[in-house]
Coordinates of N, CA, C and O and ligand atoms in Angstrom, one line a residue:
M239 N 7.2 -25.2 18.6 CA 7.5 -23.8 18.3 C 6.2 -23.0 18.0 O 5.5 -23.3 17.0
H240 N 5.9 -22.1 18.8 CA 4.7 -21.3 18.6 C 4.5 -20.6 17.3 O 3.4 -20.7 16.7
E241 N 5.6 -20.0 16.7 CA 5.5 -19.3 15.5 C 5.1 -20.2 14.3 O 4.4 -19.8 13.4
L242 N 5.6 -21.5 14.4 CA 5.2 -22.4 13.3 C 3.7 -22.7 13.3 O 3.1 -22.7 12.2
A243 N 3.2 -22.9 14.4 CA 1.7 -23.1 14.5 C 0.9 -21.9 14.0 O -0.1 -22.1 13.3
V244 N 1.4 -20.7 14.3 CA 0.8 -19.5 13.9 C 0.8 -19.4 12.3 O -0.2 -19.2 11.7
C245 N 2.0 -19.7 11.8 CA 2.2 -19.7 10.3 C 1.3 -20.8 9.6 O 0.8 -20.5 8.5
E246 N 1.2 -21.9 10.2 CA 0.3 -23.0 9.6 C -1.1 -22.5 9.6 O -1.8 -22.8 8.6
A247 N -1.5 -21.9 10.7 CA -2.9 -21.3 10.7 C -3.1 -20.3 9.6 O -4.1 -20.3 9.0
I248 N -2.1 -19.4 9.4 CA -2.2 -18.4 8.4 C -2.3 -19.0 7.0 O -3.2 -18.7 6.2
A249 N -1.4 -20.0 6.8 CA -1.4 -20.7 5.5 C -2.7 -21.4 5.2 O -3.2 -21.3 4.0
D250 N -3.3 -22.0 6.2 CA -4.6 -22.7 6.0 C -5.7 -21.7 5.6 O -6.5 -21.9 4.7
T251 N -5.7 -20.6 6.3 CA -6.7 -19.6 6.1 C -6.5 -19.0 4.7 O -7.5 -18.8 3.9
V252 N -5.3 -18.7 4.3 CA -5.0 -18.2 2.9 C -5.5 -19.1 1.9 O -6.2 -18.8 0.9
R253 N -5.2 -20.4 2.0 CA -5.6 -21.4 1.0 C -7.1 -21.5 0.9 O -7.7 -21.6 -0.2
D254 N -7.8 -21.4 2.1 CA -9.2 -21.4 2.1 C -9.8 -20.3 1.3 O -10.7 -20.5 0.5
R255 N -9.3 -19.1 1.6 CA -9.9 -17.9 1.0 C -9.4 -17.6 -0.4 O -10.1 -17.0 -1.2
A256 N -8.2 -18.1 -0.8 CA -7.7 -17.8 -2.1 C -8.3 -18.7 -3.2 O -8.2 -18.4 -4.4
S257 N -9.0 -19.7 -2.8 CA -9.6 -20.7 -3.7 C -8.8 -21.0 -4.9 O -9.2 -20.8 -6.0
G258 N -7.6 -21.5 -4.6 CA -6.7 -22.0 -5.7 C -5.8 -20.9 -6.3 O -4.9 -21.3 -7.1
R259 N -6.0 -19.6 -6.1 CA -5.2 -18.6 -6.6 C -4.1 -18.3 -5.6 O -4.3 -18.2 -4.4
I260 N -2.9 -18.1 -6.1 CA -1.7 -18.0 -5.2 C -1.5 -16.5 -4.9 O -1.1 -15.7 -5.8
P261 N -1.6 -16.1 -3.6 CA -1.3 -14.7 -3.3 C 0.2 -14.4 -3.3 O 1.0 -15.2 -3.0
A262 N 0.6 -13.2 -3.8 CA 2.0 -12.8 -3.8 C 2.4 -12.3 -2.4 O 3.5 -12.3 -2.1
R263 N 1.4 -11.8 -1.7 CA 1.7 -11.2 -0.4 C 0.5 -11.3 0.5 O -0.6 -11.2 0.1
V264 N 0.8 -11.7 1.8 CA -0.2 -11.8 2.8 C 0.0 -10.8 3.9 O 1.2 -10.7 4.3
Q265 N -1.0 -10.1 4.3 CA -0.8 -9.2 5.4 C -1.6 -9.7 6.6 O -2.7 -10.0 6.6
V266 N -0.9 -9.7 7.8 CA -1.5 -10.1 9.0 C -1.3 -9.0 10.1 O -0.3 -8.3 10.0
R267 N -2.2 -9.0 11.0 CA -2.1 -8.1 12.2 C -1.9 -9.0 13.4 O -2.8 -9.9 13.6
I268 N -0.9 -8.8 14.1 CA -0.6 -9.6 15.3 C -0.4 -8.7 16.5 O 0.5 -7.8 16.5
G269 N -1.1 -9.0 17.6 CA -1.0 -8.2 18.8 C 0.2 -8.6 19.6 O 0.6 -9.8 19.6
Y270 N 0.7 -7.7 20.4 CA 1.8 -7.9 21.3 C 1.6 -9.1 22.2 O 2.5 -9.9 22.5
M271 N 0.3 -9.2 22.7 CA 0.0 -10.2 23.7 C 0.1 -11.6 23.1 O 0.1 -12.6 23.9
R272 N 0.2 -11.7 21.8 CA 0.3 -13.1 21.2 C 1.7 -13.6 21.4 O 2.0 -14.8 21.1
Q273 N 2.6 -12.8 21.8 CA 4.0 -13.2 22.2 C 4.7 -13.9 21.0 O 5.3 -15.0 21.1
V274 N 4.5 -13.3 19.8 CA 5.2 -13.8 18.6 C 6.4 -13.0 18.3 O 6.4 -11.8 18.4
V275 N 7.5 -13.7 18.1 CA 8.8 -13.0 17.8 C 8.8 -12.7 16.3 O 8.7 -13.6 15.5
P276 N 8.9 -11.4 15.9 CA 8.8 -11.0 14.5 C 9.7 -11.8 13.6 O 9.3 -12.4 12.6
E277 N 11.0 -11.9 13.9 CA 12.0 -12.5 13.0 C 11.7 -14.0 12.8 O 11.8 -14.6 11.8
S278 N 11.3 -14.6 14.0 CA 10.9 -16.0 14.0 C 9.7 -16.3 13.2 O 9.6 -17.3 12.6
L279 N 8.8 -15.3 13.2 CA 7.5 -15.5 12.4 C 7.8 -15.6 10.9 O 7.3 -16.4 10.2
V280 N 8.7 -14.7 10.4 CA 9.0 -14.6 9.0 C 9.8 -15.9 8.6 O 9.5 -16.5 7.6
F281 N 10.7 -16.3 9.5 CA 11.5 -17.5 9.3 C 10.5 -18.7 9.2 O 10.7 -19.6 8.3
S282 N 9.6 -18.8 10.1 CA 8.7 -19.9 10.2 C 7.8 -19.9 9.0 O 7.5 -21.0 8.4
W283 N 7.4 -18.8 8.5 CA 6.6 -18.7 7.3 C 7.3 -19.2 6.1 O 6.7 -20.0 5.3
E284 N 8.6 -18.9 6.0 CA 9.4 -19.5 4.9 C 9.4 -21.0 5.0 O 9.3 -21.7 4.0
M285 N 9.6 -21.5 6.2 CA 9.6 -23.0 6.4 C 8.3 -23.7 6.1 O 8.3 -24.7 5.4
V286 N 7.2 -23.0 6.5 CA 5.9 -23.6 6.3 C 5.5 -23.6 4.8 O 4.8 -24.5 4.4
T287 N 5.9 -22.6 4.1 CA 5.5 -22.4 2.7 C 6.4 -23.1 1.7 O 6.1 -23.3 0.6
A288 N 7.7 -23.3 2.1 CA 8.7 -23.9 1.2 C 8.2 -25.2 0.6 O 7.7 -26.1 1.3
G289 N 8.3 -25.3 -0.7 CA 7.9 -26.5 -1.4 C 6.4 -26.7 -1.5 O 5.9 -27.7 -1.9
T290 N 5.6 -25.7 -1.1 CA 4.1 -25.8 -1.2 C 3.7 -24.8 -2.3 O 4.5 -24.0 -2.8
D291 N 2.4 -24.7 -2.5 CA 1.8 -23.8 -3.4 C 2.0 -22.3 -3.0 O 1.9 -21.4 -3.8
L292 N 2.3 -22.1 -1.7 CA 2.5 -20.8 -1.2 C 4.0 -20.3 -1.2 O 4.3 -19.3 -0.7
E293 N 4.8 -21.1 -1.7 CA 6.2 -20.8 -1.7 C 6.4 -19.4 -2.5 O 5.9 -19.2 -3.5
G294 N 7.2 -18.5 -1.9 CA 7.5 -17.3 -2.5 C 6.5 -16.2 -2.1 O 6.7 -15.0 -2.4
C295 N 5.5 -16.6 -1.4 CA 4.5 -15.6 -1.0 C 5.0 -14.8 0.2 O 5.6 -15.4 1.1
L296 N 5.0 -13.5 0.2 CA 5.6 -12.7 1.2 C 4.6 -12.5 2.4 O 3.4 -12.3 2.2
L297 N 5.2 -12.6 3.6 CA 4.4 -12.3 4.8 C 4.7 -10.9 5.3 O 5.8 -10.6 5.6
D298 N 3.7 -10.1 5.4 CA 3.8 -8.7 5.8 C 3.1 -8.6 7.1 O 1.9 -8.8 7.2
V299 N 3.9 -8.4 8.2 CA 3.3 -8.4 9.5 C 3.2 -7.0 10.1 O 4.1 -6.2 10.1
D300 N 2.0 -6.8 10.6 CA 1.7 -5.5 11.2 C 1.5 -5.8 12.7 O 0.6 -6.5 13.1
Y301 N 2.5 -5.3 13.5 CA 2.4 -5.6 15.0 C 1.6 -4.5 15.7 O 1.9 -3.3 15.5
V302 N 0.7 -5.0 16.5 CA -0.1 -4.1 17.3 C 0.3 -4.0 18.7 O 0.4 -5.1 19.4
P303 N 0.7 -2.8 19.2 CA 1.1 -2.8 20.6 C -0.1 -3.1 21.6 O -1.2 -3.0 21.2
A304 N 0.3 -3.6 22.8 CA -0.7 -3.9 23.8 C -1.0 -2.6 24.6 O -0.1 -2.0 25.1
V305 N -2.3 -2.2 24.6 CA -2.7 -1.1 25.4 C -3.7 -1.5 26.4 O -4.7 -2.2 26.1
A306 N -3.5 -1.1 27.6 CA -4.4 -1.4 28.7 C -5.1 -0.1 29.2 O -4.4 0.9 29.4
A307 N -6.4 -0.2 29.5 CA -7.1 1.0 30.1 C -7.3 0.7 31.5 O -7.8 -0.4 31.9
C308 N -7.0 1.6 32.4 CA -7.2 1.4 33.9 C -8.6 1.7 34.3 O -9.1 2.7 33.9
R309 N -9.2 0.8 35.1 CA -10.5 1.0 35.6 C -10.5 1.9 36.8 O -11.6 2.4 37.3
I310 N -9.4 2.1 37.4 CA -9.3 2.9 38.6 C -9.0 4.3 38.3 O -9.8 5.2 38.7
C311 N -7.9 4.6 37.5 CA -7.6 6.0 37.3 C -7.9 6.5 35.8 O -7.8 7.6 35.5
G312 N -8.3 5.5 35.0 CA -8.7 5.9 33.6 C -7.6 6.1 32.6 O -7.8 6.4 31.5
E313 N -6.3 6.0 33.1 CA -5.2 6.1 32.2 C -5.1 4.9 31.2 O -5.5 3.8 31.5
Q314 N -4.4 5.2 30.1 CA -4.1 4.1 29.2 C -2.6 3.9 29.1 O -1.9 4.9 29.0
T315 N -2.2 2.7 29.2 CA -0.8 2.3 29.2 C -0.4 1.4 28.1 O -1.2 0.4 27.8
T316 N 0.6 1.7 27.4 CA 1.2 0.8 26.4 C 2.1 -0.2 27.1 O 3.1 0.3 27.7
L317 N 1.8 -1.4 27.1 CA 2.5 -2.4 27.9 C 3.9 -2.7 27.2 O 4.0 -3.0 26.0
E318 N 4.9 -2.8 28.1 CA 6.2 -3.2 27.6 C 6.5 -4.6 28.0 O 7.5 -5.2 27.5
T319 N 5.7 -5.2 28.8 CA 5.8 -6.6 29.2 C 4.4 -7.1 29.1 O 3.4 -6.4 29.2
P320 N 4.2 -8.4 29.0 CA 2.9 -9.0 28.9 C 2.2 -9.1 30.2 O 1.5 -10.0 30.5
I321 N 2.4 -8.1 31.1 CA 1.8 -8.1 32.4 C 0.8 -7.0 32.5 O 1.1 -5.8 32.1
L322 N -0.4 -7.3 32.8 CA -1.5 -6.3 32.9 C -1.4 -5.4 34.1 O -1.9 -5.8 35.2
L323 N -0.8 -4.2 34.0 CA -0.7 -3.3 35.1 C -0.8 -1.9 34.6 O -0.3 -1.6 33.5
C324 N -1.5 -1.0 35.3 CA -1.6 0.4 34.9 C -0.2 1.0 35.2 O 0.4 0.9 36.2
G325 N 0.2 1.8 34.1 CA 1.5 2.5 34.2 C 1.4 3.7 35.1 O 2.4 4.2 35.6
A326 N 0.2 4.2 35.4 CA 0.1 5.4 36.2 C -0.1 5.1 37.7 O 0.5 5.7 38.5
C327 N -1.0 4.1 38.0 CA -1.2 3.9 39.5 C -0.9 2.5 39.9 O -1.1 2.1 41.0
D328 N -0.3 1.6 39.0 CA 0.1 0.3 39.3 C -1.1 -0.7 39.6 O -0.9 -1.8 40.1
S329 N -2.3 -0.3 39.3 CA -3.4 -1.1 39.6 C -3.4 -2.3 38.6 O -3.0 -2.1 37.4
A330 N -3.9 -3.5 39.0 CA -4.0 -4.6 38.1 C -5.4 -4.7 37.5 O -5.8 -5.6 36.7
D331 N -6.3 -3.7 37.9 CA -7.6 -3.7 37.4 C -7.7 -2.9 36.1 O -8.1 -1.8 36.1
V332 N -7.2 -3.6 35.1 CA -7.1 -2.9 33.8 C -7.8 -3.8 32.7 O -7.9 -5.0 32.9
E333 N -8.2 -3.1 31.7 CA -8.8 -3.8 30.6 C -7.9 -3.7 29.3 O -7.5 -2.6 29.0
L334 N -7.6 -4.8 28.7 CA -6.8 -4.8 27.5 C -7.6 -4.3 26.4 O -8.7 -4.9 26.0
I335 N -7.2 -3.2 25.8 CA -8.0 -2.6 24.6 C -7.4 -2.9 23.3 O -8.1 -2.8 22.3
S336 N -6.1 -3.3 23.2 CA -5.6 -3.8 22.0 C -4.4 -4.7 22.4 O -3.9 -4.6 23.5
G337 N -3.9 -5.5 21.4 CA -2.8 -6.3 21.7 C -3.1 -7.8 21.5 O -2.2 -8.7 21.6
E338 N -4.4 -8.2 21.4 CA -4.7 -9.6 21.3 C -5.1 -10.0 19.8 O -5.5 -11.1 19.6
E339 N -4.8 -9.0 18.9 CA -5.2 -9.3 17.5 C -4.5 -10.5 16.9 O -3.3 -10.7 17.2
F340 N -5.1 -11.2 16.1 CA -4.5 -12.1 15.2 C -5.5 -12.2 14.0 O -6.4 -13.0 14.0
Q341 N -5.2 -11.4 13.0 CA -6.1 -11.3 11.9 C -5.4 -11.3 10.6 O -4.3 -10.8 10.5
L342 N -6.0 -11.9 9.7 CA -5.5 -11.9 8.3 C -6.2 -10.6 7.7 O -7.4 -10.5 7.6
K343 N -5.3 -9.6 7.4 CA -5.8 -8.4 6.9 C -6.3 -8.5 5.4 O -7.4 -8.1 5.1
S344 N -5.3 -8.9 4.6 CA -5.6 -9.0 3.2 C -4.6 -9.8 2.5 O -3.5 -10.0 3.1
F345 N -4.8 -10.2 1.3 CA -3.8 -10.7 0.5 C -4.0 -10.4 -1.0 O -5.1 -10.2 -1.4
D346 N -2.9 -10.2 -1.6 CA -2.9 -9.8 -3.1 C -2.8 -11.1 -3.8 O -1.8 -11.9 -3.6
V347 N -3.7 -11.3 -4.8 CA -3.6 -12.5 -5.6 C -2.9 -12.1 -6.9 O -3.2 -11.2 -7.5
A348 N -1.8 -12.9 -7.2 CA -1.1 -12.6 -8.4 C -2.0 -12.9 -9.7 O -2.8 -13.8 -9.7
D349 N -1.8 -12.0 -10.6 CA -2.6 -12.2 -11.8 C -1.9 -13.2 -12.7 O -0.8 -13.1 -13.0
V350 N -2.7 -14.3 -12.9 CA -2.1 -15.4 -13.7 C -2.7 -15.3 -15.1 O -3.9 -15.2 -15.2
Ligands
ZN406 ZN1 -4.4 3.4 36.9

């Protein structure tokens, strides 16, 4: 399951950066092209963190739409499917300008 792997990667990064302090909330940015299902991601996060030092830590997900810029007509299209096509002229000669994000934005460390 894709979302589980994503959550494990997030948990590893948080542990690395938090250096032993437990964050109350983690914020991530995930692009549409990553094909992650929102509900599934939150569910997987609970599974991955249950019984670990990160249990109870909230996952706050910021979804970034996929936007493609056309090299032919110059239009920008927000993609509704993960297929790279210009919405104006149907050209496949487009450049993805957002939607591939997978970033840990920030996390709040609980004051202990
Ligand atoms: Zn176009």
